């Protein structure tokens, strides 16, 4: 090192933040392990029923994976009643396959995932409209206040500061 030169410390890279997906992965892993050990037919029903959630996981690359969480939660809510029904009525592979071949069951399992996608795709637009409406109301209220101040104090309140 040359005399008079200071050694600059190396910049440390911070590890990337873990999102809630690690927690979700552990919870789903525990569910799948329990179903594999105790009820393979329920695992089959769960795996086929949660295809929309798996697709959402593959497609969603946004930080936080909000689409995955929304679609996954809605999808699991649609699948859960049929898993409980299967487990309570005796989990056999014949019953699981019969449930999967019933169109009503498949629609009820996949339908909430569709509602989850509607929420993911529609809520930003609804939020934008809400923000626009509230901003317009604030602008109108501020203009009314500005008119009141002009009437009370005169046009001098409109002059820029220091003029």
PDB file of C-alpha atoms in Angstrom:
ATOM      1  CA  UNK A   1       0.000   0.000   0.000  1.00  0.00           C
ATOM      2  CA  UNK A   2       1.342   3.433  -0.927  1.00  0.00           C
ATOM      3  CA  UNK A   3       2.229   5.803   1.905  1.00  0.00           C
ATOM      4  CA  UNK A   4      -0.514   8.297   2.748  1.00  0.00           C
ATOM      5  CA  UNK A   5      -3.271   6.144   1.276  1.00  0.00           C
ATOM      6  CA  UNK A   6      -5.951   4.877   3.580  1.00  0.00           C
ATOM      7  CA  UNK A   7      -7.358   1.436   3.187  1.00  0.00           C
ATOM      8  CA  UNK A   8     -11.095   1.640   2.595  1.00  0.00           C
ATOM      9  CA  UNK A   9     -13.165  -1.030   4.276  1.00  0.00           C
ATOM     10  CA  UNK A  10     -14.877  -3.497   2.004  1.00  0.00           C
ATOM     11  CA  UNK A  11     -18.592  -2.967   1.632  1.00  0.00           C
ATOM     12  CA  UNK A  12     -20.475  -5.825   3.178  1.00  0.00           C
ATOM     13  CA  UNK A  13     -23.430  -7.210   1.332  1.00  0.00           C
ATOM     14  CA  UNK A  14     -26.480  -7.688   3.471  1.00  0.00           C
ATOM     15  CA  UNK A  15     -28.332 -10.951   3.010  1.00  0.00           C
ATOM     16  CA  UNK A  16     -31.627 -10.671   1.165  1.00  0.00           C
ATOM     17  CA  UNK A  17     -34.676 -10.452   3.370  1.00  0.00           C
ATOM     18  CA  UNK A  18     -36.711 -13.608   3.679  1.00  0.00           C
ATOM     19  CA  UNK A  19     -40.350 -13.120   2.817  1.00  0.00           C
ATOM     20  CA  UNK A  20     -43.314 -14.959   4.224  1.00  0.00           C
ATOM     21  CA  UNK A  21     -42.847 -17.609   1.553  1.00  0.00           C
ATOM     22  CA  UNK A  22     -40.411 -19.543   3.766  1.00  0.00           C
ATOM     23  CA  UNK A  23     -43.038 -19.723   6.501  1.00  0.00           C
ATOM     24  CA  UNK A  24     -45.673 -20.746   3.953  1.00  0.00           C
ATOM     25  CA  UNK A  25     -43.309 -23.406   2.600  1.00  0.00           C
ATOM     26  CA  UNK A  26     -42.793 -24.903   6.072  1.00  0.00           C
ATOM     27  CA  UNK A  27     -46.530 -24.948   6.833  1.00  0.00           C
ATOM     28  CA  UNK A  28     -47.370 -26.573   3.495  1.00  0.00           C
ATOM     29  CA  UNK A  29     -44.538 -29.052   3.998  1.00  0.00           C
ATOM     30  CA  UNK A  30     -45.946 -30.081   7.373  1.00  0.00           C
ATOM     31  CA  UNK A  31     -49.429 -30.476   5.885  1.00  0.00           C
ATOM     32  CA  UNK A  32     -48.116 -32.567   3.002  1.00  0.00           C
ATOM     33  CA  UNK A  33     -45.975 -34.744   5.272  1.00  0.00           C
ATOM     34  CA  UNK A  34     -48.929 -35.384   7.582  1.00  0.00           C
ATOM     35  CA  UNK A  35     -51.186 -36.232   4.675  1.00  0.00           C
ATOM     36  CA  UNK A  36     -48.551 -38.544   3.147  1.00  0.00           C
ATOM     37  CA  UNK A  37     -48.153 -40.457   6.375  1.00  0.00           C
ATOM     38  CA  UNK A  38     -51.758 -40.624   7.522  1.00  0.00           C
ATOM     39  CA  UNK A  39     -53.940 -40.139   4.464  1.00  0.00           C
ATOM     40  CA  UNK A  40     -52.517 -40.577   0.970  1.00  0.00           C
ATOM     41  CA  UNK A  41     -55.975 -40.190  -0.666  1.00  0.00           C
ATOM     42  CA  UNK A  42     -56.353 -36.801   1.034  1.00  0.00           C
ATOM     43  CA  UNK A  43     -52.915 -35.831  -0.268  1.00  0.00           C
ATOM     44  CA  UNK A  44     -54.023 -36.702  -3.798  1.00  0.00           C
ATOM     45  CA  UNK A  45     -57.160 -34.600  -3.363  1.00  0.00           C
ATOM     46  CA  UNK A  46     -55.110 -31.739  -1.907  1.00  0.00           C
ATOM     47  CA  UNK A  47     -52.466 -31.884  -4.654  1.00  0.00           C
ATOM     48  CA  UNK A  48     -54.986 -31.865  -7.502  1.00  0.00           C
ATOM     49  CA  UNK A  49     -57.192 -29.288  -5.778  1.00  0.00           C
ATOM     50  CA  UNK A  50     -54.294 -26.883  -5.201  1.00  0.00           C
ATOM     51  CA  UNK A  51     -53.100 -26.784  -8.814  1.00  0.00           C
ATOM     52  CA  UNK A  52     -54.227 -23.118  -9.162  1.00  0.00           C
ATOM     53  CA  UNK A  53     -52.151 -22.183  -6.098  1.00  0.00           C
ATOM     54  CA  UNK A  54     -49.130 -23.965  -7.562  1.00  0.00           C
ATOM     55  CA  UNK A  55     -49.584 -22.117 -10.852  1.00  0.00           C
ATOM     56  CA  UNK A  56     -49.862 -18.823  -8.957  1.00  0.00           C
ATOM     57  CA  UNK A  57     -46.598 -19.635  -7.152  1.00  0.00           C
ATOM     58  CA  UNK A  58     -44.825 -20.294 -10.453  1.00  0.00           C
ATOM     59  CA  UNK A  59     -46.221 -17.190 -12.174  1.00  0.00           C
ATOM     60  CA  UNK A  60     -45.888 -14.692  -9.305  1.00  0.00           C
ATOM     61  CA  UNK A  61     -42.446 -13.061  -9.244  1.00  0.00           C
ATOM     62  CA  UNK A  62     -43.380  -9.870  -7.364  1.00  0.00           C
ATOM     63  CA  UNK A  63     -41.735  -9.138  -4.009  1.00  0.00           C
ATOM     64  CA  UNK A  64     -43.922 -10.434  -1.220  1.00  0.00           C
ATOM     65  CA  UNK A  65     -45.762 -12.780  -3.599  1.00  0.00           C
ATOM     66  CA  UNK A  66     -49.145 -11.250  -2.850  1.00  0.00           C
ATOM     67  CA  UNK A  67     -50.813 -13.062  -5.744  1.00  0.00           C
ATOM     68  CA  UNK A  68     -49.548 -16.404  -4.456  1.00  0.00           C
ATOM     69  CA  UNK A  69     -50.795 -15.698  -0.948  1.00  0.00           C
ATOM     70  CA  UNK A  70     -54.210 -14.486  -2.120  1.00  0.00           C
ATOM     71  CA  UNK A  71     -54.839 -17.239  -4.651  1.00  0.00           C
ATOM     72  CA  UNK A  72     -53.344 -19.897  -2.374  1.00  0.00           C
ATOM     73  CA  UNK A  73     -55.458 -18.933   0.619  1.00  0.00           C
ATOM     74  CA  UNK A  74     -58.627 -18.834  -1.464  1.00  0.00           C
ATOM     75  CA  UNK A  75     -57.745 -22.141  -3.122  1.00  0.00           C
ATOM     76  CA  UNK A  76     -57.064 -23.906   0.187  1.00  0.00           C
ATOM     77  CA  UNK A  77     -60.385 -22.566   1.489  1.00  0.00           C
ATOM     78  CA  UNK A  78     -62.094 -24.252  -1.460  1.00  0.00           C
ATOM     79  CA  UNK A  79     -60.229 -27.543  -1.053  1.00  0.00           C
ATOM     80  CA  UNK A  80     -60.410 -27.891   2.745  1.00  0.00           C
ATOM     81  CA  UNK A  81     -64.111 -28.879   3.059  1.00  0.00           C
ATOM     82  CA  UNK A  82     -63.626 -31.784   0.669  1.00  0.00           C
ATOM     83  CA  UNK A  83     -60.499 -33.004   2.443  1.00  0.00           C
ATOM     84  CA  UNK A  84     -62.376 -32.955   5.754  1.00  0.00           C
ATOM     85  CA  UNK A  85     -65.301 -34.761   4.145  1.00  0.00           C
ATOM     86  CA  UNK A  86     -62.931 -37.395   2.760  1.00  0.00           C
ATOM     87  CA  UNK A  87     -61.116 -37.841   6.071  1.00  0.00           C
ATOM     88  CA  UNK A  88     -64.344 -38.099   8.069  1.00  0.00           C
ATOM     89  CA  UNK A  89     -65.995 -40.572   5.689  1.00  0.00           C
ATOM     90  CA  UNK A  90     -62.978 -42.862   5.563  1.00  0.00           C
ATOM     91  CA  UNK A  91     -60.094 -41.899   3.326  1.00  0.00           C
ATOM     92  CA  UNK A  92     -59.968 -44.408   0.517  1.00  0.00           C
ATOM     93  CA  UNK A  93     -58.445 -43.887  -2.903  1.00  0.00           C
ATOM     94  CA  UNK A  94     -61.787 -44.798  -4.536  1.00  0.00           C
ATOM     95  CA  UNK A  95     -63.567 -41.963  -2.675  1.00  0.00           C
ATOM     96  CA  UNK A  96     -60.803 -39.497  -3.536  1.00  0.00           C
ATOM     97  CA  UNK A  97     -60.961 -40.404  -7.231  1.00  0.00           C
ATOM     98  CA  UNK A  98     -64.759 -40.231  -7.173  1.00  0.00           C
ATOM     99  CA  UNK A  99     -64.553 -36.719  -5.679  1.00  0.00           C
ATOM    100  CA  UNK A 100     -62.030 -35.626  -8.301  1.00  0.00           C
ATOM    101  CA  UNK A 101     -64.247 -36.932 -11.097  1.00  0.00           C
ATOM    102  CA  UNK A 102     -67.235 -34.939  -9.791  1.00  0.00           C
ATOM    103  CA  UNK A 103     -67.469 -31.666 -11.728  1.00  0.00           C
ATOM    104  CA  UNK A 104     -69.191 -29.891  -8.832  1.00  0.00           C
ATOM    105  CA  UNK A 105     -66.309 -30.726  -6.474  1.00  0.00           C
ATOM    106  CA  UNK A 106     -63.692 -29.522  -8.964  1.00  0.00           C
ATOM    107  CA  UNK A 107     -65.577 -26.265  -9.603  1.00  0.00           C
ATOM    108  CA  UNK A 108     -65.939 -25.623  -5.870  1.00  0.00           C
ATOM    109  CA  UNK A 109     -62.221 -26.334  -5.328  1.00  0.00           C
ATOM    110  CA  UNK A 110     -61.014 -24.175  -8.246  1.00  0.00           C
ATOM    111  CA  UNK A 111     -63.686 -21.440  -7.983  1.00  0.00           C
ATOM    112  CA  UNK A 112     -62.244 -19.666  -4.938  1.00  0.00           C
ATOM    113  CA  UNK A 113     -58.853 -19.568  -6.681  1.00  0.00           C
ATOM    114  CA  UNK A 114     -60.563 -17.720  -9.532  1.00  0.00           C
ATOM    115  CA  UNK A 115     -62.002 -15.281  -7.008  1.00  0.00           C
ATOM    116  CA  UNK A 116     -58.469 -14.867  -5.626  1.00  0.00           C
ATOM    117  CA  UNK A 117     -57.205 -13.965  -9.109  1.00  0.00           C
ATOM    118  CA  UNK A 118     -60.070 -11.475  -9.493  1.00  0.00           C
ATOM    119  CA  UNK A 119     -58.977  -9.863  -6.234  1.00  0.00           C
ATOM    120  CA  UNK A 120     -55.338  -9.763  -7.322  1.00  0.00           C
ATOM    121  CA  UNK A 121     -56.135  -8.249 -10.694  1.00  0.00           C
ATOM    122  CA  UNK A 122     -59.036  -6.024  -9.664  1.00  0.00           C
ATOM    123  CA  UNK A 123     -58.022  -4.504  -6.334  1.00  0.00           C
ATOM    124  CA  UNK A 124     -55.276  -2.226  -7.703  1.00  0.00           C
ATOM    125  CA  UNK A 125     -57.813  -0.659 -10.075  1.00  0.00           C
ATOM    126  CA  UNK A 126     -60.376  -0.277  -7.303  1.00  0.00           C
ATOM    127  CA  UNK A 127     -57.749   1.261  -5.030  1.00  0.00           C
ATOM    128  CA  UNK A 128     -56.708   3.699  -7.794  1.00  0.00           C
ATOM    129  CA  UNK A 129     -60.311   4.815  -8.274  1.00  0.00           C
ATOM    130  CA  UNK A 130     -60.733   5.260  -4.512  1.00  0.00           C
ATOM    131  CA  UNK A 131     -57.547   7.343  -4.287  1.00  0.00           C
ATOM    132  CA  UNK A 132     -58.648   9.492  -7.254  1.00  0.00           C
ATOM    133  CA  UNK A 133     -62.062  10.143  -5.699  1.00  0.00           C
ATOM    134  CA  UNK A 134     -60.622  11.032  -2.289  1.00  0.00           C
ATOM    135  CA  UNK A 135     -57.989  13.296  -3.873  1.00  0.00           C
ATOM    136  CA  UNK A 136     -60.673  15.128  -5.883  1.00  0.00           C
ATOM    137  CA  UNK A 137     -62.695  15.638  -2.702  1.00  0.00           C
ATOM    138  CA  UNK A 138     -59.612  17.040  -0.941  1.00  0.00           C
ATOM    139  CA  UNK A 139     -58.918  19.397  -3.858  1.00  0.00           C
ATOM    140  CA  UNK A 140     -62.510  20.685  -3.782  1.00  0.00           C
ATOM    141  CA  UNK A 141     -62.309  21.212  -0.029  1.00  0.00           C
ATOM    142  CA  UNK A 142     -58.997  23.104  -0.369  1.00  0.00           C
ATOM    143  CA  UNK A 143     -60.416  25.327  -3.132  1.00  0.00           C
ATOM    144  CA  UNK A 144     -63.412  26.171  -0.927  1.00  0.00           C
ATOM    145  CA  UNK A 145     -61.005  27.051   1.882  1.00  0.00           C
ATOM    146  CA  UNK A 146     -58.916  29.135  -0.549  1.00  0.00           C
ATOM    147  CA  UNK A 147     -62.012  31.081  -1.657  1.00  0.00           C
ATOM    148  CA  UNK A 148     -62.964  31.692   1.948  1.00  0.00           C
ATOM    149  CA  UNK A 149     -59.481  32.996   2.743  1.00  0.00           C
ATOM    150  CA  UNK A 150     -59.515  35.299  -0.307  1.00  0.00           C
ATOM    151  CA  UNK A 151     -62.904  36.695   0.732  1.00  0.00           C
ATOM    152  CA  UNK A 152     -61.691  37.201   4.287  1.00  0.00           C
ATOM    153  CA  UNK A 153     -58.142  38.531   3.628  1.00  0.00           C
ATOM    154  CA  UNK A 154     -58.277  39.792   0.051  1.00  0.00           C
ATOM    155  CA  UNK A 155     -56.211  38.981  -3.022  1.00  0.00           C
ATOM    156  CA  UNK A 156     -52.957  39.580  -1.147  1.00  0.00           C
ATOM    157  CA  UNK A 157     -53.037  36.014   0.189  1.00  0.00           C
ATOM    158  CA  UNK A 158     -52.604  34.807  -3.420  1.00  0.00           C
ATOM    159  CA  UNK A 159     -49.305  36.696  -3.928  1.00  0.00           C
ATOM    160  CA  UNK A 160     -46.140  34.575  -3.786  1.00  0.00           C
ATOM    161  CA  UNK A 161     -43.977  34.943  -0.697  1.00  0.00           C
ATOM    162  CA  UNK A 162     -41.340  37.680  -0.936  1.00  0.00           C
ATOM    163  CA  UNK A 163     -43.018  39.472  -3.864  1.00  0.00           C
TER     164      UNK A 163
END
